[in-house]
Structures are given as structure tokens and as C-alpha cells.
């Protein structure tokens, strides 16, 4: 579950609660995972569904947003040279392409994002996708707009992690601490979002608890 509210900063009650449930489906040898997220503030309560798994050499993520009535499909597969190719689809066709490639001590990942009319470049340290200790992102609008920048930091320790991200052009930043050693079988996380560089949004604190259990059904 997740408590999300500016009032938590003043020890108030959460203004909303969110949660998610994941379940492996015994459908043949592939065993896909079905995930459902819910939002108590939303009229639909269930805010999203996701089906993910692996078929042969292709990882897939099929997502549906109940609130936006939007469905997307992301496919991941290995490319020559140890790269990872990602293709994202929506009902209108191809929406995004990217290629993750490791070059020595760093990795690079160029993107093409159709709806945003944008080219994106991510550069990070190390060889693990989405696990870079230090990273930088540059967005280049294809219609001639201004460049935007973001910087990330990640520090991992046994059972604990610290992450931070600054989105300079958007005027916001967040820091997050996660700890799986406080409570056996559960992970507690706290994320603080705050404006920077003249940003106008109010600070926000998000508390999250993640755990596993074996249902009888």
C-alpha cells in the first residue's frame, strides 16, 4: 500500500491510499504474472492492470490504464553485441523505440518517442539497465523546442537502497529511501518530492509498504 499526501509532512492523515497485488498464473510453462493496482480516491478503485512474462526470447509487458482507457504493449529482446531492443506499441501502432547498449564502464540508451515528438538519450554507469549508480538523461524535442535534462543517483546496500533524481528543466526533484531490514518479510519506502530551480509544486511525501503472502486461492 501507499500513502500519498502533503499533509504527511505535518504529521496529518494520508489523503489517499494506493496499492497493488501481483499473482503468478499457472498457464503452461510460461507462468505470466498478473498485476492489479488500486486507488481509493479513484471512482474505478482498480486503476490499472498488467500482464507480464517471457515467451521464448522476448519479454513482454501488457498494460491497461482504467482511468485513461489506454492499453500499451512493451516488448524486450536481445540484440547483437549484448544490447537490448525495446519496442512499445499502442492501438495506433508503434509509439516508442529504444536500444540499451553497454560501452565499457558506461551504458547508453537512445529513444524515439512518437507522441511526444522527442528523441531521448540516457547515459549511465555500469552494465545494468535501470540500475545505474549515476545517470543522465537528455530530451531533445524534434519540433525545435528546448533541451531538457535530468540527473539520477542510486546507492545499494544489503536490504537497503537510496535513490535521488533531479529533473532540472521541470523544476522538481525527489529522494527515496527503501529498507527491507526494518520488518521481516516487508519493505518500507519513503519518497520526498520537492520543487527546485523555481518549480511551483508543493513538497510531497509518499510512504509505501511492500510485502508478499501466499493466498489460499
CSV table of C-alpha atoms in Angstrom, one decimal:
chain,number,residue,atom,x,y,z
A,1,UNK,CA,0.0,0.0,0.0
A,2,UNK,CA,1.0,3.6,-0.4
A,3,UNK,CA,0.1,6.8,1.5
A,4,UNK,CA,0.5,9.9,-0.6
A,5,UNK,CA,-0.1,13.3,0.8
A,6,UNK,CA,1.5,16.7,1.5
A,7,UNK,CA,-0.2,16.5,5.0
A,8,UNK,CA,2.2,13.7,6.0
A,9,UNK,CA,4.9,16.4,6.2
A,10,UNK,CA,2.9,17.9,9.1
A,11,UNK,CA,2.0,14.6,10.6
A,12,UNK,CA,-1.5,14.7,9.2
A,13,UNK,CA,-3.6,11.7,7.8
A,14,UNK,CA,-2.9,10.4,4.3
A,15,UNK,CA,-5.1,12.0,1.7
A,16,UNK,CA,-5.1,8.8,-0.4
A,17,UNK,CA,-4.1,5.2,-0.3
A,18,UNK,CA,-2.8,3.1,-3.2
A,19,UNK,CA,-1.9,-0.5,-3.5
A,20,UNK,CA,-1.0,-3.3,-5.9
A,21,UNK,CA,-1.4,-7.1,-6.0
A,22,UNK,CA,0.7,-9.5,-8.1
A,23,UNK,CA,-0.3,-13.1,-8.9
A,24,UNK,CA,1.6,-15.7,-11.0
A,25,UNK,CA,-0.8,-17.5,-13.3
A,26,UNK,CA,-0.2,-21.3,-13.9
A,27,UNK,CA,-0.8,-21.1,-17.7
A,28,UNK,CA,1.6,-23.6,-19.2
A,29,UNK,CA,5.4,-23.3,-18.9
A,30,UNK,CA,5.5,-19.5,-19.2
A,31,UNK,CA,3.7,-18.6,-15.9
A,32,UNK,CA,2.8,-15.0,-16.7
A,33,UNK,CA,2.3,-12.5,-13.8
A,34,UNK,CA,-0.9,-10.6,-13.5
A,35,UNK,CA,-0.8,-7.3,-11.5
A,36,UNK,CA,-3.6,-5.0,-10.4
A,37,UNK,CA,-3.3,-1.6,-8.9
A,38,UNK,CA,-6.0,0.2,-7.0
A,39,UNK,CA,-6.5,3.8,-5.9
A,40,UNK,CA,-9.1,4.5,-3.1
A,41,UNK,CA,-9.6,8.1,-4.4
A,42,UNK,CA,-10.4,6.9,-7.9
A,43,UNK,CA,-14.0,6.2,-9.0
A,44,UNK,CA,-13.0,2.9,-10.5
A,45,UNK,CA,-10.9,1.9,-7.5
A,46,UNK,CA,-8.9,-0.5,-9.7
A,47,UNK,CA,-6.7,1.9,-11.6
A,48,UNK,CA,-4.6,-0.4,-13.8
A,49,UNK,CA,-3.9,-4.0,-14.9
A,50,UNK,CA,-0.6,-5.5,-16.2
A,51,UNK,CA,0.3,-8.9,-17.6
A,52,UNK,CA,4.0,-9.7,-18.0
A,53,UNK,CA,6.1,-12.7,-18.8
A,54,UNK,CA,8.6,-14.3,-21.1
A,55,UNK,CA,7.8,-16.1,-24.4
A,56,UNK,CA,10.9,-17.7,-25.9
A,57,UNK,CA,13.5,-14.9,-26.0
A,58,UNK,CA,11.0,-12.0,-25.7
A,59,UNK,CA,9.9,-10.3,-22.5
A,60,UNK,CA,6.5,-8.6,-22.7
A,61,UNK,CA,4.5,-6.2,-20.6
A,62,UNK,CA,0.9,-5.6,-21.5
A,63,UNK,CA,-0.6,-2.7,-19.5
A,64,UNK,CA,-4.1,-1.2,-19.3
A,65,UNK,CA,-4.9,2.0,-17.5
A,66,UNK,CA,-8.6,2.1,-16.4
A,67,UNK,CA,-8.6,5.8,-15.8
A,68,UNK,CA,-7.2,6.8,-19.2
A,69,UNK,CA,-8.7,3.8,-21.0
A,70,UNK,CA,-5.2,3.3,-22.6
A,71,UNK,CA,-3.6,0.0,-23.5
A,72,UNK,CA,0.1,-0.4,-24.3
A,73,UNK,CA,2.4,-3.4,-25.1
A,74,UNK,CA,6.2,-3.3,-24.5
A,75,UNK,CA,8.5,-6.0,-26.0
A,76,UNK,CA,12.1,-6.5,-24.9
A,77,UNK,CA,14.6,-8.8,-26.7
A,78,UNK,CA,18.4,-9.2,-27.0
A,79,UNK,CA,20.2,-7.6,-30.0
A,80,UNK,CA,23.7,-8.3,-31.4
A,81,UNK,CA,26.5,-7.1,-29.2
A,82,UNK,CA,24.7,-7.8,-26.0
A,83,UNK,CA,22.3,-4.9,-26.5
A,84,UNK,CA,18.6,-4.9,-25.5
A,85,UNK,CA,16.0,-3.7,-28.0
A,86,UNK,CA,12.7,-2.3,-26.8
A,87,UNK,CA,9.6,-1.6,-28.9
A,88,UNK,CA,6.5,0.0,-27.4
A,89,UNK,CA,3.1,-0.3,-29.1
A,90,UNK,CA,-0.4,1.2,-28.6
A,91,UNK,CA,-3.7,0.7,-30.5
A,92,UNK,CA,-2.4,3.3,-33.1
A,93,UNK,CA,0.8,1.4,-33.8
A,94,UNK,CA,4.4,1.9,-32.8
A,95,UNK,CA,4.8,4.5,-30.1
A,96,UNK,CA,8.4,4.1,-28.9
A,97,UNK,CA,11.8,2.5,-29.8
A,98,UNK,CA,14.9,2.2,-27.7
A,99,UNK,CA,18.2,0.4,-27.7
A,100,UNK,CA,20.2,-0.3,-24.5
A,101,UNK,CA,23.9,-0.8,-25.1
A,102,UNK,CA,27.0,-1.2,-22.8
A,103,UNK,CA,30.2,0.5,-23.9
A,104,UNK,CA,33.0,-0.2,-21.4
A,105,UNK,CA,32.2,1.3,-18.0
A,106,UNK,CA,29.1,3.2,-19.2
A,107,UNK,CA,25.9,2.4,-20.9
A,108,UNK,CA,23.9,4.4,-23.5
A,109,UNK,CA,20.2,4.1,-24.4
A,110,UNK,CA,18.8,6.3,-27.2
A,111,UNK,CA,15.0,6.6,-27.5
A,112,UNK,CA,12.5,7.7,-30.2
A,113,UNK,CA,9.1,8.7,-28.6
A,114,UNK,CA,6.4,9.3,-31.3
A,115,UNK,CA,3.6,11.0,-29.4
A,116,UNK,CA,6.0,13.4,-27.6
A,117,UNK,CA,7.9,14.1,-30.9
A,118,UNK,CA,11.0,13.6,-28.9
A,119,UNK,CA,14.5,12.0,-29.1
A,120,UNK,CA,15.9,10.9,-25.7
A,121,UNK,CA,19.4,9.8,-24.7
A,122,UNK,CA,20.2,8.2,-21.4
A,123,UNK,CA,23.8,7.7,-20.3
A,124,UNK,CA,24.7,5.7,-17.1
A,125,UNK,CA,27.4,4.0,-15.2
A,126,UNK,CA,27.6,0.2,-15.3
A,127,UNK,CA,26.0,-2.5,-17.4
A,128,UNK,CA,22.6,-3.0,-15.6
A,129,UNK,CA,19.6,-1.4,-17.2
A,130,UNK,CA,17.6,0.8,-14.7
A,131,UNK,CA,20.3,0.1,-12.0
A,132,UNK,CA,22.9,2.8,-12.8
A,133,UNK,CA,24.7,4.4,-9.8
A,134,UNK,CA,24.9,7.6,-11.7
A,135,UNK,CA,22.9,8.6,-14.8
A,136,UNK,CA,22.0,11.5,-17.0
A,137,UNK,CA,19.0,12.0,-19.4
A,138,UNK,CA,18.7,14.5,-22.2
A,139,UNK,CA,15.5,15.1,-24.1
A,140,UNK,CA,15.6,16.7,-27.5
A,141,UNK,CA,12.2,17.9,-29.0
A,142,UNK,CA,12.1,17.1,-32.7
A,143,UNK,CA,9.9,20.1,-33.3
A,144,UNK,CA,12.7,22.5,-32.3
A,145,UNK,CA,12.0,23.1,-28.6
A,146,UNK,CA,14.5,23.4,-25.8
A,147,UNK,CA,16.6,20.6,-24.4
A,148,UNK,CA,15.7,19.3,-21.0
A,149,UNK,CA,18.0,17.5,-18.5
A,150,UNK,CA,17.7,15.1,-15.6
A,151,UNK,CA,20.3,13.5,-13.3
A,152,UNK,CA,20.0,10.4,-11.2
A,153,UNK,CA,21.9,8.7,-8.3
A,154,UNK,CA,21.5,5.3,-6.8
A,155,UNK,CA,23.2,3.6,-3.8
A,156,UNK,CA,22.6,0.0,-2.9
A,157,UNK,CA,23.4,-1.9,0.3
A,158,UNK,CA,22.2,-5.3,1.6
A,159,UNK,CA,18.4,-4.9,2.2
A,160,UNK,CA,18.6,-1.1,1.7
A,161,UNK,CA,18.7,1.4,-1.1
A,162,UNK,CA,18.9,5.2,-1.7
A,163,UNK,CA,17.8,6.9,-4.9
A,164,UNK,CA,17.6,10.5,-6.0
A,165,UNK,CA,16.6,12.3,-9.2
A,166,UNK,CA,16.7,15.9,-10.3
A,167,UNK,CA,14.6,17.0,-13.3
A,168,UNK,CA,16.2,20.4,-13.9
A,169,UNK,CA,14.0,21.7,-16.7
A,170,UNK,CA,10.8,20.5,-15.0
A,171,UNK,CA,11.8,22.2,-11.7
A,172,UNK,CA,11.4,19.1,-9.4
A,173,UNK,CA,13.5,16.6,-7.6
A,174,UNK,CA,12.9,13.5,-5.4
A,175,UNK,CA,14.8,11.4,-2.9
A,176,UNK,CA,13.7,7.9,-1.9
A,177,UNK,CA,15.0,5.5,0.9
A,178,UNK,CA,13.9,1.8,1.0
A,179,UNK,CA,14.6,-0.6,3.8
A,180,UNK,CA,13.8,-4.3,3.9
A,181,UNK,CA,15.5,-4.9,7.2
A,182,UNK,CA,13.1,-2.9,9.5
A,183,UNK,CA,10.3,-5.5,9.3
A,184,UNK,CA,10.9,-9.2,8.3
A,185,UNK,CA,9.0,-10.0,5.0
A,186,UNK,CA,8.3,-6.4,4.1
A,187,UNK,CA,10.0,-3.4,2.5
A,188,UNK,CA,9.3,0.1,3.7
A,189,UNK,CA,10.0,3.1,1.4
A,190,UNK,CA,9.7,6.8,1.9
A,191,UNK,CA,9.9,9.3,-1.1
A,192,UNK,CA,10.1,13.1,-0.7
A,193,UNK,CA,9.4,15.2,-3.8
A,194,UNK,CA,10.2,18.9,-3.8
A,195,UNK,CA,10.4,21.8,-6.2
A,196,UNK,CA,13.8,23.1,-7.4
A,197,UNK,CA,15.1,25.7,-9.8
A,198,UNK,CA,11.9,27.8,-9.4
A,199,UNK,CA,9.4,24.9,-9.5
A,200,UNK,CA,5.9,25.7,-8.3
A,201,UNK,CA,4.7,22.4,-6.9
A,202,UNK,CA,4.4,21.9,-3.2
A,203,UNK,CA,6.6,19.3,-1.4
A,204,UNK,CA,5.0,15.8,-1.2
A,205,UNK,CA,5.8,12.8,0.9
A,206,UNK,CA,5.0,9.2,-0.2
A,207,UNK,CA,5.2,6.3,2.2
A,208,UNK,CA,5.0,2.7,0.8
A,209,UNK,CA,5.0,-0.8,2.3
A,210,UNK,CA,5.5,-3.9,0.1
A,211,UNK,CA,5.2,-7.5,1.2
A,212,UNK,CA,4.4,-11.0,0.0
A,213,UNK,CA,1.9,-13.6,1.2
A,214,UNK,CA,0.6,-16.9,-0.1
A,215,UNK,CA,-3.2,-16.7,-0.6
A,216,UNK,CA,-5.3,-19.9,-0.4
A,217,UNK,CA,-7.0,-19.3,-3.8
